[in-house]
Amino acid sequence: MDVPNPNVIAGGVGGSAVQAGTVHGGVHLHHAPRSQRPVPRQLPPDTSRFTGREDALSRLDARAGTATLITGTAGVGKTALAVRWAHRHRDRFPDGQLYVDMRGYSPRGPLTADQALEGFLHALDVDPERVPVDPEDKAALYRSVTDGRRFLVLVDNVSAADQARPLLAASDTVTVLVTSRNRLPGLVSRDGVGRLGLDVLSPAESISLLRATAGGDRVDADPAAAARLADQCARLPLALRVAAERCADAPFTTLADLTADLAAEQDRLDLLSSGDDPNAAVRAVLSWSYRALPADAAAAFRAFGLHVTSEASLDALAVLLDLPAASTRRVVDTLVAAHLVEPTARDRYRVHDLLRAYAVERANADQPPEEGAAAVRRVLAWYLHTAFAADRTLLPLYRRTPLPAEDVTPLDFADRAAAMRWCEAERANLVGAVRLAADAGHHDLAGRFPSALWSFFDLRKLWADWTAVFEIGLTSTRITGDRHAEADVLNWLGVAFHDTGRYDRAIDHHQEALAVSREIGDQLTEAGALANLSSVYRRLARFDEALDCLHRSLTIRRATRDLRGEAITLNRLGAVYRDLGRLDESLDHLRRSLDLRKRTGDRHGEGFAHHSLAATYEGLRQSDLAVAHYRRCIEAHREVGNLSGEAKGLDCLGKVLDRTGDTTGAKAVWEQALAIYETIGSAEAYQVRARLAG
């Protein structure tokens, strides 16, 4: 939780003792100092057997440095075109390539521009603490970070202009490609985005794609059948690839056999009610291809219809299928070979949105409802328990209520870095899992996701996802009557509202958490809610109320022998006393807090305690002691990899040295602070740079 004074430490959520403050979050994940994030290279793999489209590629060449909207019907190859052009010209964009699937047509709901911006800013290594809450401010920061740098941005599967508009750059060094089934006239007229309409393949291009996929010998043996197959597939690349793949895998099947089979399948399914509907051809081809799959591969295809989003890991698919990972990989490889799914990374797969819609249809039609419902419950429980395992790894010292047992085996994580990588990779699935759990009536799971995702959201500051997930979780806890979980979620939502400057809502949620925790006799949550409430009051300069909350919190934490929570409360008391000018009392509380940090092995907390002590010694005009504690603060933060805390310690140390006449020493530590601020994208870099120049 943010606090008004940068020298203050806040913390303690529920009965926990989570570190918080203006110098926390997202940067204290590793025990070794974090290196600068590599240049983002987020493009999907280039599409294999890409054919034709030379005119469209040339038109994109001419529009480099601008924003272009690629439109066309589903399955026409919009994404394939954009990805092919991007890979051809990736050397033009040495500062990075950003990609996001906006899921504009997903049955699980689209991604918002706000969510996409958070992902982009994270990929661009902006310190999570510096990411604004307001979506317009996020967009402004995104434009600032990309200004003058050579980036390619691919915004895929957009359904509405508002999804794409905030992701447009303001610099002619940045090329933005947007794909959509819709023409999005507002994006063109209002924002000056160029439109490139993509039609189906020409007859010649269609034959070329069949040659590349089914083989030139077959096409030459019966060119009339090849032309007929192209027409049956409405000359859509997706349909052509899937249809021809069957021929490639069946050496004795001719193109004439394919056209006859497809005609029969279309008649049987009665899919061609509209002669100019290209989607009908795609659906017919998919049905025909699906029915040719072995039973285990067909089940794996249906699993994509049961999964939370269109992208799934091998582990999640194994849970859905209730199979070992090796067996799952074998059947998914069958789907990859048939071009029904595509790999996006090692052991990660994605289905085209049309394929996913068909997978949902087949899952509903071709297996007993109770079987599908059990698979969905199983994968949701797996996501919950794996998120809980990641949470314990990210912030291991705060109190947790164990999850109810489920018949799933969650992943284990060797260290914080591995846990964070999993959370980041699965972010969309985790958010979607909470929504799906609530929609499917699994409120016992939905209500526990906030607990399992607390560390990830607290460290990454993904405000839109944080509040959405926790509000769903709050509703679910009330449906199940889980009062303990309700109190925790109210408290955590209060932290989010405090951090985002919505103080009235923060007070309301913390007070409601207090009422619930007292009603059920949960003293640890009561103590945490009081401590969190005090931080809001302090931000509002309501110091008497802040002190009252902290004294009541301290009484509870001592009675319950919560040493780490006591350390946090003492630290907050020391900060309030410093604000009030009661520096001796501040010093006494901060010293006791530091002692408890050491006794409980909270090295991370020691960094914050030393920073607070240094600030109080500054107020007492004891510069030597202030310098000593800032140096210890820097050492502790550096040891646990808290770059933000280290930079703030260096920054404050430089100010003390400068005031005491050691300008050389001040310049040296400010240069170190500036290097870190620039690495993590902090706004303080400008101020330090100005001091060094002056």
XYZ file of C-alpha atoms in Angstrom:
694
model
C 0.000 0.000 0.000
C 1.332 3.441 -0.868
C 1.861 5.944 1.913
C 2.274 9.735 1.746
C 5.794 9.899 3.077
C 8.465 8.069 1.043
C 10.313 7.272 4.247
C 7.374 5.362 5.714
C 6.862 1.646 5.673
C 3.368 0.186 5.485
C 2.321 -3.416 5.606
C 0.231 -6.118 7.149
C -2.744 -7.431 5.261
C -5.139 -9.420 7.398
C -2.959 -11.173 9.932
C -0.099 -11.116 7.515
C 2.952 -8.955 7.498
C 3.379 -8.096 3.863
C 5.804 -5.314 3.157
C 4.326 -2.303 1.459
C 5.068 1.342 0.926
C 6.254 3.669 -1.729
C 9.362 1.546 -2.014
C 7.941 -1.891 -2.627
C 6.331 -4.063 -5.219
C 7.542 -6.009 -8.183
C 11.206 -5.379 -7.673
C 11.946 -7.508 -4.625
C 11.305 -10.843 -6.248
C 14.795 -12.263 -6.441
C 17.500 -12.745 -3.912
C 19.998 -11.623 -6.530
C 19.720 -8.120 -7.980
C 17.461 -8.001 -10.999
C 19.124 -7.343 -14.321
C 17.525 -5.146 -16.916
C 14.642 -6.876 -18.690
C 15.647 -8.067 -22.168
C 14.333 -6.270 -25.239
C 10.752 -7.524 -25.772
C 10.476 -9.983 -28.672
C 6.831 -10.964 -28.323
C 5.878 -11.830 -31.900
C 4.194 -15.193 -32.410
C 6.115 -17.694 -34.574
C 5.987 -16.973 -38.288
C 3.240 -18.885 -40.069
C 4.540 -21.932 -41.915
C 3.759 -22.310 -45.611
C 2.690 -18.707 -45.938
C 1.645 -18.130 -49.545
C 0.958 -15.075 -51.686
C -0.163 -11.705 -50.357
C 2.766 -9.909 -52.006
C 0.623 -6.878 -52.817
C -0.582 -6.616 -49.216
C 2.980 -7.003 -47.929
C 4.138 -4.216 -50.241
C 1.355 -1.948 -49.013
C 2.477 -2.588 -45.443
C 6.048 -1.752 -46.488
C 4.833 1.654 -47.630
C 3.069 2.295 -44.323
C 6.006 1.584 -41.986
C 6.101 4.167 -39.221
C 2.319 4.535 -39.162
C -0.659 2.626 -37.804
C -2.457 0.203 -40.118
C -5.708 -1.675 -39.584
C -5.837 -5.052 -41.359
C -9.459 -6.134 -41.772
C -11.175 -9.156 -43.240
C -13.386 -12.091 -42.430
C -12.493 -14.766 -39.909
C -9.899 -17.206 -41.225
C -8.760 -14.953 -44.087
C -5.212 -14.718 -42.712
C -5.035 -11.261 -41.104
C -2.785 -12.373 -38.268
C -0.647 -14.505 -40.582
C -0.068 -11.490 -42.850
C 0.828 -9.196 -39.953
C 3.168 -11.768 -38.396
C 4.859 -12.515 -41.731
C 5.490 -8.801 -42.379
C 6.708 -8.295 -38.817
C 9.221 -11.144 -39.055
C 10.444 -9.901 -42.428
C 11.227 -6.490 -40.961
C 12.066 -7.189 -37.335
C 15.560 -5.762 -37.855
C 13.919 -2.362 -38.396
C 12.732 -2.449 -34.797
C 15.778 -3.035 -32.583
C 14.028 -1.610 -29.503
C 11.517 -4.444 -29.530
C 8.341 -5.984 -30.870
C 5.222 -6.007 -28.710
C 2.266 -8.333 -29.271
C -1.116 -8.719 -27.620
C -4.146 -10.837 -28.492
C -7.135 -8.669 -27.552
C -9.484 -11.698 -27.728
C -12.132 -9.505 -29.354
C -14.276 -12.451 -30.354
C -13.546 -14.812 -27.483
C -16.534 -16.368 -25.688
C -14.701 -15.627 -22.437
C -14.733 -11.911 -23.185
C -12.245 -9.458 -24.686
C -9.106 -7.997 -23.169
C -9.399 -4.305 -22.313
C -6.964 -1.691 -23.538
C -6.142 -1.005 -19.880
C -5.060 -4.619 -19.380
C -3.026 -4.566 -22.585
C -1.289 -1.350 -21.549
C -0.288 -2.862 -18.209
C 1.234 -5.794 -20.065
C 3.100 -3.552 -22.504
C 4.463 -1.296 -19.762
C 5.624 -4.333 -17.834
C 7.333 -5.719 -20.954
C 8.982 -2.319 -21.395
C 10.419 -2.658 -17.860
C 8.492 0.220 -16.338
C 8.564 -0.029 -12.551
C 5.105 -1.291 -11.465
C 5.048 1.398 -8.798
C 5.179 4.021 -11.575
C 2.323 2.616 -13.658
C -0.652 4.984 -13.227
C -4.099 3.762 -12.253
C -6.066 5.873 -14.715
C -6.233 4.250 -18.185
C -5.604 7.565 -19.943
C -2.503 8.129 -17.829
C -1.327 4.608 -18.659
C -1.734 5.370 -22.358
C 0.202 8.630 -21.952
C 3.045 6.820 -20.183
C 3.083 4.173 -22.924
C 3.397 6.885 -25.578
C 6.181 8.544 -23.595
C 8.149 5.327 -23.148
C 7.918 4.435 -26.855
C 8.469 7.962 -28.197
C 11.463 8.191 -30.509
C 12.256 4.492 -30.146
C 11.949 1.933 -32.932
C 9.167 -0.423 -31.933
C 6.721 -2.662 -33.738
C 3.382 -3.156 -31.995
C 0.954 -5.856 -33.173
C -2.537 -5.588 -31.663
C -4.391 -8.708 -32.738
C -8.087 -9.655 -32.787
C -9.624 -6.286 -31.976
C -13.421 -6.071 -31.993
C -13.921 -2.372 -31.137
C -11.989 0.842 -31.705
C -11.684 1.515 -27.967
C -9.655 -1.676 -27.596
C -6.998 -0.393 -30.001
C -7.076 3.389 -29.685
C -5.037 3.676 -26.421
C -2.389 1.348 -27.903
C -1.571 3.633 -30.814
C 1.819 5.317 -30.565
C 2.513 9.003 -31.165
C 5.938 8.626 -32.767
C 6.702 7.895 -36.427
C 9.447 5.549 -35.253
C 6.763 3.134 -34.000
C 4.796 0.959 -36.425
C 1.462 -0.315 -35.162
C -0.489 -3.128 -36.855
C -4.074 -3.807 -35.768
C -6.119 -6.786 -36.971
C -9.898 -6.977 -36.801
C -12.868 -8.637 -38.462
C -14.617 -5.255 -38.224
C -13.871 -2.201 -40.366
C -13.657 0.063 -37.291
C -14.492 3.300 -39.138
C -13.912 5.420 -36.028
C -10.300 4.275 -35.821
C -9.776 5.316 -39.426
C -11.648 8.633 -39.446
C -10.849 9.875 -35.955
C -7.362 8.470 -35.410
C -6.012 8.501 -38.965
C -5.272 4.787 -39.008
C -4.833 3.393 -42.519
C -7.012 0.449 -43.509
C -5.844 -2.564 -45.489
C -8.758 -4.792 -46.437
C -7.778 -8.429 -46.875
C -9.856 -10.530 -49.246
C -9.793 -14.288 -49.686
C -6.871 -15.712 -51.645
C -6.893 -15.423 -55.404
C -7.382 -18.682 -57.333
C -3.661 -18.766 -58.138
C -2.680 -18.128 -54.494
C -5.089 -20.828 -53.362
C -3.487 -23.353 -55.694
C -0.037 -22.300 -54.451
C -1.095 -22.924 -50.868
C -2.442 -26.355 -51.823
C 0.879 -27.112 -53.499
C 2.787 -26.135 -50.363
C 0.517 -28.199 -48.111
C -0.834 -31.177 -50.064
C 2.059 -31.500 -52.493
C 2.708 -30.339 -56.026
C 2.305 -33.803 -57.538
C -1.297 -34.093 -56.364
C -2.190 -30.638 -57.647
C -0.592 -31.315 -61.052
C -2.355 -34.682 -61.268
C -5.806 -33.107 -61.015
C -5.826 -29.316 -61.355
C -9.611 -29.274 -61.758
C -10.048 -30.987 -58.378
C -7.592 -28.530 -56.862
C -9.620 -25.595 -58.149
C -12.831 -27.238 -56.902
C -11.322 -27.758 -53.434
C -10.247 -24.108 -53.330
C -13.803 -23.038 -54.102
C -15.257 -25.414 -51.496
C -12.976 -23.809 -48.897
C -14.053 -20.319 -50.036
C -10.354 -19.704 -50.764
C -9.804 -19.043 -47.043
C -6.241 -19.893 -45.942
C -7.378 -21.494 -42.669
C -9.823 -23.845 -44.415
C -7.366 -24.660 -47.208
C -4.572 -25.549 -44.789
C -6.762 -27.820 -42.690
C -8.276 -29.532 -45.740
C -4.974 -30.072 -47.527
C -3.299 -31.381 -44.386
C -5.527 -34.446 -44.461
C -4.372 -35.169 -47.978
C -0.726 -34.741 -46.994
C -1.135 -37.326 -44.242
C -2.946 -39.851 -46.495
C -0.694 -40.905 -49.391
C -3.447 -42.727 -51.268
C -6.015 -39.921 -51.013
C -6.452 -37.779 -54.101
C -7.738 -34.247 -54.326
C -10.858 -35.629 -56.001
C -11.401 -37.822 -52.925
C -11.088 -34.745 -50.747
C -13.618 -32.740 -52.721
C -16.101 -35.593 -52.633
C -15.689 -36.080 -48.895
C -16.050 -32.397 -48.219
C -19.157 -32.104 -50.389
C -20.762 -34.975 -48.498
C -19.830 -33.467 -45.144
C -21.253 -30.093 -46.091
C -24.486 -31.681 -47.227
C -24.758 -33.816 -44.098
C -24.237 -30.879 -41.741
C -26.380 -28.529 -43.821
C -23.859 -25.780 -43.295
C -24.191 -23.940 -46.577
C -27.516 -22.184 -45.999
C -25.898 -18.954 -47.171
C -23.945 -19.274 -50.361
C -21.755 -16.265 -49.624
C -20.939 -17.174 -46.033
C -17.232 -18.062 -45.880
C -17.566 -19.191 -42.274
C -19.805 -22.025 -43.426
C -16.960 -23.451 -45.478
C -14.590 -23.192 -42.536
C -17.015 -24.949 -40.236
C -17.545 -27.732 -42.742
C -13.808 -28.249 -43.134
C -13.272 -28.251 -39.379
C -16.061 -30.761 -38.845
C -14.661 -32.987 -41.532
C -11.127 -32.720 -40.117
C -12.291 -33.231 -36.519
C -14.110 -36.446 -37.390
C -10.924 -37.809 -38.937
C -9.006 -37.432 -35.651
C -8.206 -40.422 -33.439
C -10.406 -40.522 -30.346
C -7.696 -39.279 -27.966
C -6.767 -36.364 -30.250
C -10.451 -35.460 -30.637
C -10.725 -35.347 -26.855
C -7.696 -33.065 -26.734
C -9.315 -30.769 -29.309
C -12.478 -30.622 -27.190
C -10.304 -29.748 -24.176
C -9.475 -26.450 -25.878
C -13.196 -25.739 -25.803
C -13.311 -26.351 -22.067
C -10.207 -24.350 -21.193
C -10.370 -20.841 -19.764
C -8.924 -19.051 -22.825
C -7.706 -19.981 -26.290
C -4.126 -20.466 -25.031
C -3.216 -23.322 -22.710
C -0.082 -24.887 -21.311
C 0.664 -28.575 -21.639
C 0.186 -28.893 -17.863
C -3.321 -27.401 -17.990
C -4.298 -29.614 -20.923
C -3.023 -32.659 -19.048
C -5.270 -31.720 -16.136
C -8.284 -31.282 -18.430
C -7.653 -34.651 -20.069
C -6.653 -36.334 -16.806
C -3.571 -37.732 -18.532
C 0.177 -37.699 -17.847
C 2.098 -34.900 -19.518
C 3.878 -37.258 -21.942
C 0.594 -38.709 -23.205
C -0.901 -35.244 -23.492
C 2.041 -34.015 -25.539
C 1.620 -36.922 -27.948
C -2.051 -36.229 -28.647
C -1.551 -32.456 -28.842
C 1.232 -33.033 -31.363
C -1.406 -34.729 -33.509
C -3.471 -31.537 -33.397
C -0.416 -29.433 -34.243
C 0.358 -31.646 -37.234
C -3.241 -31.210 -38.420
C -2.972 -27.404 -38.054
C -5.801 -27.410 -35.533
C -3.623 -25.839 -32.839
C -0.354 -23.942 -33.006
C 2.522 -23.871 -30.509
C 3.326 -20.418 -29.120
C 6.263 -21.425 -26.903
C 7.650 -24.586 -25.413
C 4.677 -26.574 -24.062
C 2.192 -23.776 -24.783
C -0.489 -23.918 -27.459
C -3.143 -21.667 -28.924
C -6.185 -22.235 -31.132
C -7.590 -19.800 -33.676
C -10.796 -18.231 -32.391
C -12.856 -20.039 -35.048
C -11.281 -23.318 -34.037
C -11.962 -22.554 -30.410
C -15.608 -21.823 -31.134
C -15.857 -25.157 -32.909
C -14.059 -26.890 -30.023
C -16.639 -25.437 -27.608
C -19.420 -26.757 -29.839
C -17.924 -30.244 -29.999
C -17.247 -30.308 -26.250
C -20.904 -29.551 -25.618
C -22.163 -32.050 -28.174
C -19.763 -35.000 -28.113
C -19.226 -35.819 -24.460
C -21.473 -36.243 -21.428
C -22.149 -32.918 -19.677
C -20.960 -34.277 -16.346
C -17.629 -35.268 -17.912
C -17.034 -31.771 -19.257
C -18.144 -30.178 -15.984
C -15.721 -32.388 -14.032
C -12.848 -31.420 -16.343
C -13.613 -27.706 -15.931
C -13.768 -28.044 -12.140
C -10.487 -29.962 -12.195
C -8.576 -27.370 -14.227
C -9.967 -24.471 -12.167
C -8.881 -26.210 -8.966
C -5.455 -26.835 -10.500
C -5.045 -23.165 -11.382
C -6.100 -22.202 -7.848
C -3.722 -24.589 -6.087
C -0.806 -23.787 -8.398
C -1.394 -20.057 -7.893
C -1.398 -20.721 -4.138
C 1.964 -22.521 -4.463
C 3.359 -19.560 -6.408
C 1.990 -17.171 -3.785
C 3.798 -19.026 -0.976
C 7.024 -18.785 -2.957
C 6.727 -15.091 -3.821
C 6.003 -13.812 -0.295
C 6.642 -16.729 2.036
C 6.309 -14.999 5.413
C 2.723 -13.830 5.530
C -0.145 -15.814 7.054
C -2.330 -17.967 4.804
C -5.393 -20.100 5.325
C -4.796 -23.511 3.686
C -6.950 -24.373 0.689
C -9.504 -27.189 0.850
C -8.192 -30.431 -0.628
C -8.800 -31.100 -4.333
C -7.793 -34.109 -6.418
C -5.156 -32.172 -8.366
C -1.370 -31.985 -8.266
C -0.232 -28.343 -8.487
C 3.113 -27.261 -9.859
C 6.061 -26.631 -7.549
C 8.371 -23.630 -7.882
C 12.083 -23.683 -7.165
C 12.338 -19.976 -6.442
C 10.628 -16.603 -6.715
C 11.752 -16.087 -10.289
C 10.098 -19.325 -11.414
C 6.891 -18.502 -9.549
C 6.706 -15.040 -11.090
C 7.370 -16.368 -14.598
C 4.442 -18.762 -14.236
C 2.109 -16.058 -12.919
C 3.020 -13.717 -15.743
C 2.620 -16.400 -18.410
C -0.748 -17.466 -16.977
C -2.069 -14.012 -16.108
C -4.929 -14.079 -18.640
C -5.848 -17.614 -17.650
C -5.788 -16.797 -13.937
C -8.065 -13.796 -14.358
C -10.294 -15.803 -16.661
C -10.355 -18.704 -14.222
C -11.869 -16.533 -11.499
C -14.601 -15.347 -13.860
C -15.272 -18.862 -15.151
C -15.374 -20.295 -11.632
C -18.009 -17.760 -10.608
C -19.989 -18.153 -13.837
C -19.970 -21.948 -13.487
C -21.157 -21.780 -9.892
C -17.841 -22.870 -8.338
C -17.948 -20.056 -5.794
C -15.883 -22.047 -3.309
C -13.003 -21.771 -5.793
C -13.698 -18.234 -6.990
C -13.748 -16.964 -3.405
C -10.264 -18.341 -2.692
C -8.504 -17.023 -5.808
C -7.875 -13.575 -4.238
C -5.825 -15.193 -1.490
C -3.840 -17.230 -3.994
C -3.182 -14.204 -6.223
C -2.422 -11.621 -3.528
C 1.373 -11.736 -3.832
C 1.337 -11.551 -7.629
C -0.962 -8.537 -7.735
C 0.764 -6.792 -4.825
C 4.134 -7.156 -6.518
C 3.054 -6.393 -10.075
C 0.428 -3.684 -9.351
C -1.957 -4.830 -12.089
C -4.749 -2.617 -10.825
C -7.465 -3.445 -13.349
C -7.045 -7.197 -12.919
C -6.566 -6.857 -9.155
C -9.841 -5.071 -8.509
C -11.802 -7.172 -11.042
C -10.625 -10.481 -9.585
C -11.066 -9.455 -5.974
C -14.542 -8.025 -6.505
C -15.630 -11.294 -8.132
C -14.021 -13.155 -5.247
C -15.828 -10.967 -2.710
C -19.193 -11.778 -4.268
C -18.356 -15.487 -4.208
C -17.320 -15.442 -0.541
C -20.678 -13.915 0.309
C -22.526 -16.551 -1.695
C -20.703 -19.378 0.101
C -20.882 -17.654 3.482
C -17.107 -17.893 4.001
C -16.786 -15.007 6.447
C -13.046 -15.422 7.037
C -12.339 -15.203 3.300
C -14.784 -12.287 3.010
C -12.871 -10.309 5.644
C -9.555 -10.987 3.903
C -10.845 -9.958 0.469
C -12.393 -6.770 1.869
C -9.041 -5.937 3.424
C -7.098 -6.622 0.218
C -9.524 -4.572 -1.847
C -9.025 -1.745 0.635
C -5.281 -1.909 -0.028
C -5.894 -1.656 -3.779
C -8.204 1.328 -3.360
C -5.695 3.043 -1.060
C -2.849 2.463 -3.506
C -4.934 3.909 -6.337
C -6.000 7.002 -4.398
C -9.637 6.018 -3.828
C -9.472 6.731 -0.123
C -13.189 6.773 0.673
C -13.598 3.313 -0.812
C -10.467 2.140 0.995
C -11.855 3.307 4.341
C -15.220 1.670 3.650
C -13.630 -1.681 2.808
C -11.230 -1.677 5.760
C -14.022 -0.751 8.156
C -16.216 -3.503 6.741
C -13.293 -5.941 7.104
C -12.990 -4.818 10.721
C -16.673 -5.440 11.357
C -16.600 -8.925 9.815
C -13.369 -9.954 11.557
C -14.730 -8.862 14.935
C -18.000 -10.663 14.301
C -16.200 -13.965 13.649
C -13.444 -13.411 16.232
C -10.553 -13.281 13.719
C -8.074 -11.155 15.644
C -5.222 -11.389 13.145
C -7.355 -10.037 10.319
C -8.705 -7.368 12.674
C -5.158 -6.250 13.505
C -4.229 -6.103 9.831
C -7.351 -4.139 8.935
C -6.606 -1.614 11.675
C -3.043 -1.196 10.443
C -4.200 -0.754 6.854
C -6.873 1.716 7.919
C -4.226 3.722 9.751
C -2.284 4.173 6.520
C -5.318 5.699 4.815
C -5.866 8.048 7.744
C -2.214 9.037 7.692
C -2.409 9.769 3.977
C -5.318 12.092 4.767
C -3.369 13.717 7.679
C -5.907 12.345 10.179
C -3.116 11.489 12.586
C -5.161 10.988 15.747
C -7.293 8.360 14.017
C -4.184 6.742 12.547
C -2.574 6.464 15.991
C -5.741 5.056 17.524
C -5.884 2.320 14.878
C -2.207 1.491 15.303
C -2.370 1.225 19.097
C -5.342 -1.113 18.861
C -3.523 -3.139 16.188
C -0.402 -3.333 18.354
C -2.379 -4.597 21.345
C -3.853 -7.427 19.290
C -0.580 -8.369 17.665
C 1.179 -8.596 20.997
C -1.651 -10.624 22.499
C -1.515 -13.067 19.587
C 2.321 -13.147 19.539
C 2.402 -11.978 15.912
C 6.002 -10.723 15.975
C 6.273 -9.816 12.322
C 2.960 -8.002 12.402
C 4.102 -6.207 15.551
C 7.243 -5.062 13.710
C 5.182 -3.563 10.909
C 2.817 -1.801 13.296
C 5.749 -0.373 15.261
C 7.260 0.894 12.012
C 4.029 2.622 11.084
C 3.787 4.172 14.521
C 7.325 5.474 14.137
C 6.388 7.052 10.809
C 3.307 8.802 12.208
C 5.277 10.109 15.191
C 7.869 11.477 12.760
C 5.111 13.270 10.835
C 3.965 14.802 14.126
C 7.491 15.939 15.032
C 7.691 13.518 17.996
C 11.084 12.280 16.886
C 12.230 10.578 20.099
C 9.072 8.450 20.143
C 9.561 7.749 16.438
C 13.101 6.571 17.082
C 12.049 4.295 19.941
C 9.348 2.545 17.865
C 11.577 2.181 14.822
C 14.412 0.639 16.845
C 12.019 -1.924 18.311
C 10.672 -2.638 14.857
C 14.181 -3.258 13.509
C 14.953 -5.597 16.401
C 11.860 -7.690 15.635
C 12.738 -7.775 11.937
C 16.089 -9.267 12.802
C 14.582 -11.773 15.237
C 12.073 -13.012 12.665
C 14.606 -13.211 9.838
C 12.830 -10.561 7.773
C 15.813 -9.264 5.846
C 13.566 -7.533 3.350
C 11.809 -5.707 6.173
C 15.155 -4.669 7.616
C 15.763 -2.560 4.514
C 12.569 -0.589 5.128
C 13.293 -0.287 8.857
C 16.762 1.159 8.213
C 15.279 3.627 5.719
C 12.733 4.840 8.284
C 15.385 5.116 10.973
C 17.590 7.146 8.645
C 14.731 9.555 7.939
C 14.110 10.062 11.656
C 17.820 10.640 12.333
C 17.749 13.270 9.591
C 14.962 15.007 11.507
C 17.133 14.851 14.625
C 19.998 16.412 12.603
C 22.209 13.395 13.312
C 23.561 13.125 9.816
C 26.230 10.515 10.571
C 23.626 8.070 11.874
C 21.292 8.877 8.988
C 24.100 8.060 6.530
C 24.889 4.816 8.359
C 21.268 3.628 8.263
C 20.821 4.588 4.626
C 23.899 2.507 3.812
C 22.439 -0.459 5.739
C 19.123 0.079 3.982
C 20.871 -0.030 0.593
C 22.793 -3.157 1.580
C 19.628 -5.005 2.665
C 17.652 -4.032 -0.422
C 20.553 -4.982 -2.670
C 20.816 -8.357 -0.946
C 17.189 -9.283 -1.629
C 17.105 -7.691 -5.083
C 14.780 -4.787 -4.263
C 15.963 -2.343 -6.912
C 13.379 0.311 -6.084
C 14.285 0.265 -2.387
C 17.976 0.351 -3.227
C 17.533 3.331 -5.562
C 15.479 5.294 -3.030
C 18.082 4.598 -0.370
C 20.846 5.837 -2.667
C 18.787 8.882 -3.626
C 18.159 9.851 0.015
C 21.766 9.127 0.969
C 22.915 11.504 -1.770
C 20.724 14.275 -0.372
C 22.234 13.872 3.105
C 25.776 13.823 1.729
C 25.065 16.894 -0.376
C 23.664 18.824 2.588
C 26.709 17.955 4.677
C 29.140 19.190 2.010
C 30.241 15.858 0.518
C 29.262 16.778 -3.045
C 31.603 14.193 -4.569
C 30.049 11.403 -2.537
C 26.557 12.684 -3.304
C 27.261 12.687 -7.033
C 28.582 9.118 -6.890
C 25.506 7.670 -5.165
C 23.104 9.732 -7.295
C 24.737 8.268 -10.403
C 24.074 4.799 -8.991
C 20.491 5.761 -8.159
C 19.980 7.214 -11.641
C 21.200 4.003 -13.289
C 18.664 1.955 -11.317
C 15.810 4.441 -11.830
C 16.415 4.340 -15.572
C 16.524 0.548 -15.526
C 13.149 0.261 -13.806
C 11.568 3.250 -15.553
C 10.984 5.365 -12.454
C 9.887 8.998 -12.692
C 12.529 9.918 -10.099
C 15.177 9.522 -12.817
C 14.326 12.993 -14.131
C 14.790 14.615 -10.716
C 18.111 12.861 -10.066
C 19.346 13.769 -13.536
C 18.465 17.404 -12.854
C 20.370 17.367 -9.551
C 23.418 15.896 -11.237
C 23.262 18.546 -13.975
C 22.817 21.387 -11.472
